[in-house]
Amino acid sequence: MNYLLPFLAILIWAGNTVVTKMSAGAIFPAEIGFYRWLLAGLLFTPFLLPQVWRNRAAIRPHLGKIFVLGVLGMAIYQSLAYFAAAITSATNMGIILSLMPLMSLALSIAWLGQRLTYGALLGALVSFFGVLEVVSAGQPGVLLHQGLNAGDLMMLVATLAYALYSFLLKKWQLRLPPLQLLYLQVLVAILVLLPLFLLSPKTGLTGHNIGLVLYAGLLASMVAPRVWMQAVHRLGPSRTTLFFNLLPVVTAVIAAVVLDEQLASYHLVGGVLTLVGVLLAERWTTPVRR
């Protein structure tokens, strides 16, 4: 039963990648990015604002770090994904996003003194070739002439932002209740994205896009993080994180069913290589130097 919790979170987040792709053309990226967090913030407030107020003395010293986390994990990551969705496929987005644990591990090795392992070295190399296979549509030589697809590039930057967010969470170890920390980051995202929302052209909420906003605001922003936190509490962070490796597979399946995206051979090859690379980095922990 406990293993259903992280799988449910991954299922929701994979579905959100498809929802992000579906939002392209239905609503402007700045709109859905702002509406998503505004909805989550409004629904969280009655329950969490009193708790945050009572805990304000413990929260105050960490406000600067909370702001950075909110900008990286909520504002930059998801906003870039919405812009990328207009140019690249949901399948590509899921495969690129699967690099996040490896990027976070690399940051930990570089700045937290975590030991460099053979798995991290080989995994980084294998995953690099996997992503290269995907973003070049199976023709790496084409990248030398045409460059990287703008949508794939934005998704790589978004994934790096989320990896940095995960790294800073680990580095700072903020001793605050997880839901309160999540709520404060949501408030940061609302404030940061408000100017972009005001300056952006507007589609407005319609029958065609309100379901996308509800999915992103309710399931992806509120339910999935809560379920993931519960999974970490019951299974531990190491076992829970392994489920993140299912994200590209689940995303590709949902995209094929819902969006009728065709799975090409380069998706399969690149996806498998990326997954193998991440698993090598996580499981082969023999240090390069003892």
PDB file of C-alpha atoms in Angstrom:
ATOM      1  CA  MET A   1       0.000   0.000   0.000  1.00  0.00           C
ATOM      2  CA  ASN A   2       2.819   2.398   0.876  1.00  0.00           C
ATOM      3  CA  TYR A   3       4.321   1.980  -2.601  1.00  0.00           C
ATOM      4  CA  LEU A   4       1.109   3.273  -4.157  1.00  0.00           C
ATOM      5  CA  LEU A   5       1.759   6.714  -2.663  1.00  0.00           C
ATOM      6  CA  PRO A   6       4.868   7.664  -4.675  1.00  0.00           C
ATOM      7  CA  PHE A   7       3.428   6.011  -7.788  1.00  0.00           C
ATOM      8  CA  LEU A   8       0.264   8.123  -7.435  1.00  0.00           C
ATOM      9  CA  ALA A   9       2.367  11.279  -7.165  1.00  0.00           C
ATOM     10  CA  ILE A  10       4.368  10.325 -10.268  1.00  0.00           C
ATOM     11  CA  LEU A  11       1.141   9.527 -12.116  1.00  0.00           C
ATOM     12  CA  ILE A  12      -0.231  12.995 -11.285  1.00  0.00           C
ATOM     13  CA  TRP A  13       3.005  14.773 -12.239  1.00  0.00           C
ATOM     14  CA  ALA A  14       3.281  12.811 -15.496  1.00  0.00           C
ATOM     15  CA  GLY A  15      -0.300  13.774 -16.241  1.00  0.00           C
ATOM     16  CA  ASN A  16       0.618  17.383 -15.488  1.00  0.00           C
ATOM     17  CA  THR A  17       3.348  17.261 -18.141  1.00  0.00           C
ATOM     18  CA  VAL A  18       0.663  16.243 -20.629  1.00  0.00           C
ATOM     19  CA  VAL A  19      -1.664  18.956 -19.272  1.00  0.00           C
ATOM     20  CA  THR A  20       1.176  21.452 -19.753  1.00  0.00           C
ATOM     21  CA  LYS A  21       1.417  20.383 -23.396  1.00  0.00           C
ATOM     22  CA  MET A  22      -2.366  20.620 -23.784  1.00  0.00           C
ATOM     23  CA  SER A  23      -2.292  24.182 -22.437  1.00  0.00           C
ATOM     24  CA  ALA A  24      -0.280  25.344 -25.468  1.00  0.00           C
ATOM     25  CA  GLY A  25      -2.745  27.284 -27.601  1.00  0.00           C
ATOM     26  CA  ALA A  26      -5.562  26.977 -25.043  1.00  0.00           C
ATOM     27  CA  ILE A  27      -4.211  29.548 -22.574  1.00  0.00           C
ATOM     28  CA  PHE A  28      -1.141  31.783 -22.464  1.00  0.00           C
ATOM     29  CA  PRO A  29       1.792  30.356 -20.449  1.00  0.00           C
ATOM     30  CA  ALA A  30       1.924  33.310 -18.051  1.00  0.00           C
ATOM     31  CA  GLU A  31      -1.788  32.906 -17.361  1.00  0.00           C
ATOM     32  CA  ILE A  32      -1.864  29.238 -16.435  1.00  0.00           C
ATOM     33  CA  GLY A  33       1.364  29.608 -14.459  1.00  0.00           C
ATOM     34  CA  PHE A  34      -0.188  32.357 -12.345  1.00  0.00           C
ATOM     35  CA  TYR A  35      -3.692  30.867 -12.069  1.00  0.00           C
ATOM     36  CA  ARG A  36      -2.236  27.533 -10.975  1.00  0.00           C
ATOM     37  CA  TRP A  37      -0.445  28.911  -7.929  1.00  0.00           C
ATOM     38  CA  LEU A  38      -3.177  31.436  -7.163  1.00  0.00           C
ATOM     39  CA  LEU A  39      -5.723  28.620  -6.939  1.00  0.00           C
ATOM     40  CA  ALA A  40      -3.423  26.536  -4.742  1.00  0.00           C
ATOM     41  CA  GLY A  41      -2.684  29.541  -2.546  1.00  0.00           C
ATOM     42  CA  LEU A  42      -6.360  30.399  -2.080  1.00  0.00           C
ATOM     43  CA  LEU A  43      -7.246  26.832  -1.135  1.00  0.00           C
ATOM     44  CA  PHE A  44      -4.259  26.407   1.186  1.00  0.00           C
ATOM     45  CA  THR A  45      -4.760  29.732   3.013  1.00  0.00           C
ATOM     46  CA  PRO A  46      -7.697  28.892   5.338  1.00  0.00           C
ATOM     47  CA  PHE A  47      -5.844  25.851   6.672  1.00  0.00           C
ATOM     48  CA  LEU A  48      -2.207  26.930   6.636  1.00  0.00           C
ATOM     49  CA  LEU A  49      -2.168  30.701   7.176  1.00  0.00           C
ATOM     50  CA  PRO A  50      -3.090  30.382  10.898  1.00  0.00           C
ATOM     51  CA  GLN A  51      -0.338  27.771  11.338  1.00  0.00           C
ATOM     52  CA  VAL A  52       2.206  29.963   9.536  1.00  0.00           C
ATOM     53  CA  TRP A  53       1.245  32.954  11.672  1.00  0.00           C
ATOM     54  CA  ARG A  54       1.676  30.989  14.895  1.00  0.00           C
ATOM     55  CA  ASN A  55       5.042  29.707  13.639  1.00  0.00           C
ATOM     56  CA  ARG A  56       6.224  33.097  12.349  1.00  0.00           C
ATOM     57  CA  ALA A  57       9.131  33.380  14.797  1.00  0.00           C
ATOM     58  CA  ALA A  58      10.661  30.152  13.453  1.00  0.00           C
ATOM     59  CA  ILE A  59       9.905  31.099   9.838  1.00  0.00           C
ATOM     60  CA  ARG A  60      11.296  34.655   9.862  1.00  0.00           C
ATOM     61  CA  PRO A  61      15.036  33.739   9.796  1.00  0.00           C
ATOM     62  CA  HIS A  62      14.461  31.570   6.703  1.00  0.00           C
ATOM     63  CA  LEU A  63      12.453  34.021   4.575  1.00  0.00           C
ATOM     64  CA  GLY A  64      15.319  34.701   2.158  1.00  0.00           C
ATOM     65  CA  LYS A  65      15.882  31.000   1.537  1.00  0.00           C
ATOM     66  CA  ILE A  66      12.142  30.370   1.181  1.00  0.00           C
ATOM     67  CA  PHE A  67      12.007  33.120  -1.462  1.00  0.00           C
ATOM     68  CA  VAL A  68      14.840  31.496  -3.454  1.00  0.00           C
ATOM     69  CA  LEU A  69      13.151  28.084  -3.245  1.00  0.00           C
ATOM     70  CA  GLY A  70       9.826  29.508  -4.387  1.00  0.00           C
ATOM     71  CA  VAL A  71      11.420  31.267  -7.364  1.00  0.00           C
ATOM     72  CA  LEU A  72      13.365  28.184  -8.487  1.00  0.00           C
ATOM     73  CA  GLY A  73      10.920  25.361  -7.793  1.00  0.00           C
ATOM     74  CA  MET A  74       7.577  27.029  -8.397  1.00  0.00           C
ATOM     75  CA  ALA A  75       8.033  30.087 -10.619  1.00  0.00           C
ATOM     76  CA  ILE A  76      10.978  29.366 -12.957  1.00  0.00           C
ATOM     77  CA  TYR A  77      10.595  25.611 -13.339  1.00  0.00           C
ATOM     78  CA  GLN A  78       6.902  25.432 -14.167  1.00  0.00           C
ATOM     79  CA  SER A  79       6.762  28.706 -16.116  1.00  0.00           C
ATOM     80  CA  LEU A  80       9.544  27.583 -18.443  1.00  0.00           C
ATOM     81  CA  ALA A  81       7.761  24.260 -18.902  1.00  0.00           C
ATOM     82  CA  TYR A  82       4.608  26.065 -20.047  1.00  0.00           C
ATOM     83  CA  PHE A  83       6.591  28.071 -22.598  1.00  0.00           C
ATOM     84  CA  ALA A  84       8.490  24.947 -23.733  1.00  0.00           C
ATOM     85  CA  ALA A  85       5.235  23.052 -24.285  1.00  0.00           C
ATOM     86  CA  ALA A  86       4.405  25.186 -27.313  1.00  0.00           C
ATOM     87  CA  ILE A  87       7.542  23.992 -29.108  1.00  0.00           C
ATOM     88  CA  THR A  88       8.372  20.454 -27.958  1.00  0.00           C
ATOM     89  CA  SER A  89       6.442  17.273 -27.183  1.00  0.00           C
ATOM     90  CA  ALA A  90       5.226  16.019 -23.814  1.00  0.00           C
ATOM     91  CA  THR A  91       7.313  12.872 -24.333  1.00  0.00           C
ATOM     92  CA  ASN A  92      10.488  14.937 -24.802  1.00  0.00           C
ATOM     93  CA  MET A  93       9.602  17.001 -21.730  1.00  0.00           C
ATOM     94  CA  GLY A  94       9.210  13.889 -19.574  1.00  0.00           C
ATOM     95  CA  ILE A  95      12.511  12.369 -20.713  1.00  0.00           C
ATOM     96  CA  ILE A  96      14.421  15.615 -20.143  1.00  0.00           C
ATOM     97  CA  LEU A  97      12.807  16.061 -16.724  1.00  0.00           C
ATOM     98  CA  SER A  98      14.043  12.608 -15.714  1.00  0.00           C
ATOM     99  CA  LEU A  99      17.562  14.107 -15.610  1.00  0.00           C
ATOM    100  CA  MET A 100      16.636  16.028 -12.452  1.00  0.00           C
ATOM    101  CA  PRO A 101      17.926  13.480  -9.879  1.00  0.00           C
ATOM    102  CA  LEU A 102      21.247  13.210 -11.730  1.00  0.00           C
ATOM    103  CA  MET A 103      21.629  17.006 -11.892  1.00  0.00           C
ATOM    104  CA  SER A 104      20.826  17.266  -8.186  1.00  0.00           C
ATOM    105  CA  LEU A 105      23.410  14.576  -7.434  1.00  0.00           C
ATOM    106  CA  ALA A 106      26.039  16.439  -9.469  1.00  0.00           C
ATOM    107  CA  LEU A 107      25.358  19.620  -7.493  1.00  0.00           C
ATOM    108  CA  SER A 108      25.686  17.693  -4.230  1.00  0.00           C
ATOM    109  CA  ILE A 109      29.049  16.269  -5.329  1.00  0.00           C
ATOM    110  CA  ALA A 110      30.282  19.702  -6.390  1.00  0.00           C
ATOM    111  CA  TRP A 111      29.125  21.764  -3.405  1.00  0.00           C
ATOM    112  CA  LEU A 112      28.197  19.488  -0.527  1.00  0.00           C
ATOM    113  CA  GLY A 113      31.302  17.339  -0.587  1.00  0.00           C
ATOM    114  CA  GLN A 114      29.336  14.211  -1.452  1.00  0.00           C
ATOM    115  CA  ARG A 115      31.700  11.537  -2.747  1.00  0.00           C
ATOM    116  CA  LEU A 116      32.100  11.175  -6.490  1.00  0.00           C
ATOM    117  CA  THR A 117      31.202   7.623  -7.490  1.00  0.00           C
ATOM    118  CA  TYR A 118      31.783   5.495 -10.552  1.00  0.00           C
ATOM    119  CA  GLY A 119      28.014   5.313 -10.954  1.00  0.00           C
ATOM    120  CA  ALA A 120      27.726   9.106 -11.074  1.00  0.00           C
ATOM    121  CA  LEU A 121      30.457   9.367 -13.714  1.00  0.00           C
ATOM    122  CA  LEU A 122      29.175   6.589 -15.962  1.00  0.00           C
ATOM    123  CA  GLY A 123      25.533   7.508 -15.333  1.00  0.00           C
ATOM    124  CA  ALA A 124      26.123  11.116 -16.376  1.00  0.00           C
ATOM    125  CA  LEU A 125      27.756   9.958 -19.607  1.00  0.00           C
ATOM    126  CA  VAL A 126      25.002   7.442 -20.455  1.00  0.00           C
ATOM    127  CA  SER A 127      22.200   9.910 -19.620  1.00  0.00           C
ATOM    128  CA  PHE A 128      23.891  12.602 -21.716  1.00  0.00           C
ATOM    129  CA  PHE A 129      23.815  10.362 -24.777  1.00  0.00           C
ATOM    130  CA  GLY A 130      20.200   9.442 -23.979  1.00  0.00           C
ATOM    131  CA  VAL A 131      19.035  13.050 -23.909  1.00  0.00           C
ATOM    132  CA  LEU A 132      21.168  13.827 -26.970  1.00  0.00           C
ATOM    133  CA  GLU A 133      19.339  11.044 -28.813  1.00  0.00           C
ATOM    134  CA  VAL A 134      15.961  12.519 -27.880  1.00  0.00           C
ATOM    135  CA  VAL A 135      16.591  16.225 -28.527  1.00  0.00           C
ATOM    136  CA  SER A 136      18.250  15.459 -31.878  1.00  0.00           C
ATOM    137  CA  ALA A 137      15.405  13.140 -32.956  1.00  0.00           C
ATOM    138  CA  GLY A 138      17.932  10.352 -33.401  1.00  0.00           C
ATOM    139  CA  GLN A 139      20.318  12.452 -35.502  1.00  0.00           C
ATOM    140  CA  PRO A 140      22.965  13.973 -33.176  1.00  0.00           C
ATOM    141  CA  GLY A 141      24.900  15.372 -36.127  1.00  0.00           C
ATOM    142  CA  VAL A 142      21.953  17.637 -36.967  1.00  0.00           C
ATOM    143  CA  LEU A 143      22.511  19.567 -33.726  1.00  0.00           C
ATOM    144  CA  LEU A 144      25.856  20.823 -35.073  1.00  0.00           C
ATOM    145  CA  HIS A 145      24.039  22.551 -37.935  1.00  0.00           C
ATOM    146  CA  GLN A 146      20.614  23.465 -36.547  1.00  0.00           C
ATOM    147  CA  GLY A 147      21.259  23.781 -32.827  1.00  0.00           C
ATOM    148  CA  LEU A 148      18.968  22.680 -30.016  1.00  0.00           C
ATOM    149  CA  ASN A 149      15.195  22.986 -30.298  1.00  0.00           C
ATOM    150  CA  ALA A 150      14.164  26.051 -28.252  1.00  0.00           C
ATOM    151  CA  GLY A 151      11.524  24.051 -26.376  1.00  0.00           C
ATOM    152  CA  ASP A 152      13.986  21.316 -25.405  1.00  0.00           C
ATOM    153  CA  LEU A 153      16.493  23.966 -24.310  1.00  0.00           C
ATOM    154  CA  MET A 154      13.887  25.678 -22.112  1.00  0.00           C
ATOM    155  CA  MET A 155      12.986  22.300 -20.611  1.00  0.00           C
ATOM    156  CA  LEU A 156      16.648  21.606 -19.843  1.00  0.00           C
ATOM    157  CA  VAL A 157      16.928  24.972 -18.065  1.00  0.00           C
ATOM    158  CA  ALA A 158      13.664  24.271 -16.208  1.00  0.00           C
ATOM    159  CA  THR A 159      14.976  20.867 -15.101  1.00  0.00           C
ATOM    160  CA  LEU A 160      18.229  22.438 -13.922  1.00  0.00           C
ATOM    161  CA  ALA A 161      16.231  24.998 -11.912  1.00  0.00           C
ATOM    162  CA  TYR A 162      14.290  22.192 -10.230  1.00  0.00           C
ATOM    163  CA  ALA A 163      17.493  20.228  -9.586  1.00  0.00           C
ATOM    164  CA  LEU A 164      18.987  23.323  -7.940  1.00  0.00           C
ATOM    165  CA  TYR A 165      15.799  23.643  -5.907  1.00  0.00           C
ATOM    166  CA  SER A 166      16.109  20.023  -4.725  1.00  0.00           C
ATOM    167  CA  PHE A 167      19.803  20.525  -3.962  1.00  0.00           C
ATOM    168  CA  LEU A 168      19.138  23.637  -1.867  1.00  0.00           C
ATOM    169  CA  LEU A 169      16.384  21.862   0.046  1.00  0.00           C
ATOM    170  CA  LYS A 170      18.928  19.213   0.981  1.00  0.00           C
ATOM    171  CA  LYS A 171      21.680  21.719   1.731  1.00  0.00           C
ATOM    172  CA  TRP A 172      19.637  24.097   3.870  1.00  0.00           C
ATOM    173  CA  GLN A 173      17.592  21.481   5.756  1.00  0.00           C
ATOM    174  CA  LEU A 174      14.954  24.027   6.808  1.00  0.00           C
ATOM    175  CA  ARG A 175      13.365  22.690   9.970  1.00  0.00           C
ATOM    176  CA  LEU A 176       9.837  23.794   9.146  1.00  0.00           C
ATOM    177  CA  PRO A 177       6.659  21.721   8.742  1.00  0.00           C
ATOM    178  CA  PRO A 178       6.635  20.532   5.085  1.00  0.00           C
ATOM    179  CA  LEU A 179       3.146  21.837   4.269  1.00  0.00           C
ATOM    180  CA  GLN A 180       3.927  25.259   5.719  1.00  0.00           C
ATOM    181  CA  LEU A 181       7.113  25.389   3.657  1.00  0.00           C
ATOM    182  CA  LEU A 182       5.172  24.410   0.524  1.00  0.00           C
ATOM    183  CA  TYR A 183       2.510  27.057   1.223  1.00  0.00           C
ATOM    184  CA  LEU A 184       5.101  29.814   1.663  1.00  0.00           C
ATOM    185  CA  GLN A 185       6.752  28.859  -1.639  1.00  0.00           C
ATOM    186  CA  VAL A 186       3.363  29.003  -3.353  1.00  0.00           C
ATOM    187  CA  LEU A 187       2.905  32.560  -2.020  1.00  0.00           C
ATOM    188  CA  VAL A 188       6.338  33.474  -3.389  1.00  0.00           C
ATOM    189  CA  ALA A 189       5.386  32.098  -6.821  1.00  0.00           C
ATOM    190  CA  ILE A 190       2.180  34.171  -6.824  1.00  0.00           C
ATOM    191  CA  LEU A 191       4.102  37.385  -6.043  1.00  0.00           C
ATOM    192  CA  VAL A 192       6.898  36.691  -8.544  1.00  0.00           C
ATOM    193  CA  LEU A 193       4.582  35.693 -11.396  1.00  0.00           C
ATOM    194  CA  LEU A 194       2.077  38.528 -10.879  1.00  0.00           C
ATOM    195  CA  PRO A 195       4.019  41.108 -12.980  1.00  0.00           C
ATOM    196  CA  LEU A 196       4.455  38.613 -15.836  1.00  0.00           C
ATOM    197  CA  PHE A 197       0.746  37.798 -15.661  1.00  0.00           C
ATOM    198  CA  LEU A 198      -0.241  41.483 -15.767  1.00  0.00           C
ATOM    199  CA  LEU A 199       2.016  42.197 -18.745  1.00  0.00           C
ATOM    200  CA  SER A 200       1.032  39.051 -20.665  1.00  0.00           C
ATOM    201  CA  PRO A 201      -1.775  38.853 -23.221  1.00  0.00           C
ATOM    202  CA  LYS A 202      -4.862  37.143 -21.801  1.00  0.00           C
ATOM    203  CA  THR A 203      -7.024  34.318 -23.069  1.00  0.00           C
ATOM    204  CA  GLY A 204      -9.120  34.240 -19.925  1.00  0.00           C
ATOM    205  CA  LEU A 205     -10.668  31.203 -18.298  1.00  0.00           C
ATOM    206  CA  THR A 206     -12.894  29.306 -20.715  1.00  0.00           C
ATOM    207  CA  GLY A 207     -14.533  25.919 -20.954  1.00  0.00           C
ATOM    208  CA  HIS A 208     -11.529  24.760 -22.981  1.00  0.00           C
ATOM    209  CA  ASN A 209      -8.852  25.611 -20.440  1.00  0.00           C
ATOM    210  CA  ILE A 210     -10.393  25.724 -16.969  1.00  0.00           C
ATOM    211  CA  GLY A 211      -9.963  21.962 -16.564  1.00  0.00           C
ATOM    212  CA  LEU A 212      -6.246  22.342 -17.267  1.00  0.00           C
ATOM    213  CA  VAL A 213      -5.950  25.043 -14.590  1.00  0.00           C
ATOM    214  CA  LEU A 214      -7.881  22.922 -12.085  1.00  0.00           C
ATOM    215  CA  TYR A 215      -5.675  19.892 -12.725  1.00  0.00           C
ATOM    216  CA  ALA A 216      -2.485  21.938 -12.335  1.00  0.00           C
ATOM    217  CA  GLY A 217      -3.731  23.868  -9.311  1.00  0.00           C
ATOM    218  CA  LEU A 218      -5.431  21.048  -7.401  1.00  0.00           C
ATOM    219  CA  LEU A 219      -3.789  17.760  -8.326  1.00  0.00           C
ATOM    220  CA  ALA A 220      -0.265  18.767  -9.377  1.00  0.00           C
ATOM    221  CA  SER A 221       0.228  21.613  -6.885  1.00  0.00           C
ATOM    222  CA  MET A 222      -1.629  20.329  -3.813  1.00  0.00           C
ATOM    223  CA  VAL A 223      -2.413  16.601  -3.918  1.00  0.00           C
ATOM    224  CA  ALA A 224       0.820  15.270  -5.480  1.00  0.00           C
ATOM    225  CA  PRO A 225       3.230  17.131  -3.109  1.00  0.00           C
ATOM    226  CA  ARG A 226       1.180  16.005  -0.102  1.00  0.00           C
ATOM    227  CA  VAL A 227       1.194  12.378  -1.281  1.00  0.00           C
ATOM    228  CA  TRP A 228       4.932  12.542  -2.045  1.00  0.00           C
ATOM    229  CA  MET A 229       5.675  13.926   1.445  1.00  0.00           C
ATOM    230  CA  GLN A 230       3.687  11.093   2.971  1.00  0.00           C
ATOM    231  CA  ALA A 231       5.623   8.580   0.865  1.00  0.00           C
ATOM    232  CA  VAL A 232       8.945  10.034   2.028  1.00  0.00           C
ATOM    233  CA  HIS A 233       7.718   9.781   5.642  1.00  0.00           C
ATOM    234  CA  ARG A 234       6.720   6.112   5.243  1.00  0.00           C
ATOM    235  CA  LEU A 235       9.368   4.764   2.855  1.00  0.00           C
ATOM    236  CA  GLY A 236      12.289   7.122   3.371  1.00  0.00           C
ATOM    237  CA  PRO A 237      13.772   9.534   0.800  1.00  0.00           C
ATOM    238  CA  SER A 238      16.006   7.010  -0.979  1.00  0.00           C
ATOM    239  CA  ARG A 239      13.309   4.476  -1.861  1.00  0.00           C
ATOM    240  CA  THR A 240      10.791   7.204  -2.683  1.00  0.00           C
ATOM    241  CA  THR A 241      13.183   8.995  -5.057  1.00  0.00           C
ATOM    242  CA  LEU A 242      13.577   5.811  -7.112  1.00  0.00           C
ATOM    243  CA  PHE A 243       9.961   6.199  -8.244  1.00  0.00           C
ATOM    244  CA  PHE A 244      10.910   9.466  -9.979  1.00  0.00           C
ATOM    245  CA  ASN A 245      12.627   7.307 -12.593  1.00  0.00           C
ATOM    246  CA  LEU A 246       9.205   6.137 -13.755  1.00  0.00           C
ATOM    247  CA  LEU A 247       8.272   9.674 -14.825  1.00  0.00           C
ATOM    248  CA  PRO A 248       9.426   9.524 -18.484  1.00  0.00           C
ATOM    249  CA  VAL A 249       7.769   6.133 -19.035  1.00  0.00           C
ATOM    250  CA  VAL A 250       4.444   7.155 -17.499  1.00  0.00           C
ATOM    251  CA  THR A 251       4.524  10.502 -19.323  1.00  0.00           C
ATOM    252  CA  ALA A 252       5.164   8.812 -22.682  1.00  0.00           C
ATOM    253  CA  VAL A 253       2.275   6.372 -22.157  1.00  0.00           C
ATOM    254  CA  ILE A 254      -0.183   9.112 -21.159  1.00  0.00           C
ATOM    255  CA  ALA A 255       0.980  11.348 -24.037  1.00  0.00           C
ATOM    256  CA  ALA A 256       0.503   8.496 -26.523  1.00  0.00           C
ATOM    257  CA  VAL A 257      -3.033   7.828 -25.263  1.00  0.00           C
ATOM    258  CA  VAL A 258      -4.254  11.383 -24.663  1.00  0.00           C
ATOM    259  CA  LEU A 259      -2.311  13.410 -27.247  1.00  0.00           C
ATOM    260  CA  ASP A 260      -1.760  10.647 -29.809  1.00  0.00           C
ATOM    261  CA  GLU A 261       1.984  11.386 -29.717  1.00  0.00           C
ATOM    262  CA  GLN A 262       3.904   8.802 -31.687  1.00  0.00           C
ATOM    263  CA  LEU A 263       6.707   6.988 -29.893  1.00  0.00           C
ATOM    264  CA  ALA A 264       9.661   6.955 -32.281  1.00  0.00           C
ATOM    265  CA  SER A 265      12.654   4.660 -31.915  1.00  0.00           C
ATOM    266  CA  TYR A 266      14.793   7.561 -30.690  1.00  0.00           C
ATOM    267  CA  HIS A 267      12.329   8.131 -27.842  1.00  0.00           C
ATOM    268  CA  LEU A 268      12.719   4.522 -26.747  1.00  0.00           C
ATOM    269  CA  VAL A 269      16.518   4.476 -27.106  1.00  0.00           C
ATOM    270  CA  GLY A 270      16.987   7.872 -25.483  1.00  0.00           C
ATOM    271  CA  GLY A 271      14.513   7.148 -22.707  1.00  0.00           C
ATOM    272  CA  VAL A 272      16.142   3.828 -21.831  1.00  0.00           C
ATOM    273  CA  LEU A 273      19.649   5.356 -21.866  1.00  0.00           C
ATOM    274  CA  THR A 274      18.538   8.244 -19.640  1.00  0.00           C
ATOM    275  CA  LEU A 275      16.836   5.884 -17.197  1.00  0.00           C
ATOM    276  CA  VAL A 276      19.850   3.543 -17.096  1.00  0.00           C
ATOM    277  CA  GLY A 277      22.149   6.503 -16.478  1.00  0.00           C
ATOM    278  CA  VAL A 278      20.105   7.773 -13.546  1.00  0.00           C
ATOM    279  CA  LEU A 279      19.850   4.272 -12.032  1.00  0.00           C
ATOM    280  CA  LEU A 280      23.624   3.793 -12.360  1.00  0.00           C
ATOM    281  CA  ALA A 281      24.220   7.077 -10.551  1.00  0.00           C
ATOM    282  CA  GLU A 282      21.818   6.166  -7.757  1.00  0.00           C
ATOM    283  CA  ARG A 283      22.736   2.506  -7.230  1.00  0.00           C
ATOM    284  CA  TRP A 284      26.463   2.175  -8.072  1.00  0.00           C
ATOM    285  CA  THR A 285      27.938   4.016  -5.117  1.00  0.00           C
ATOM    286  CA  THR A 286      31.552   2.842  -5.202  1.00  0.00           C
ATOM    287  CA  PRO A 287      33.645   6.010  -4.637  1.00  0.00           C
ATOM    288  CA  VAL A 288      36.210   6.977  -7.260  1.00  0.00           C
ATOM    289  CA  ARG A 289      38.711   7.734  -4.497  1.00  0.00           C
ATOM    290  CA  ARG A 290      38.506   6.229  -1.057  1.00  0.00           C
TER     291      ARG A 290
END
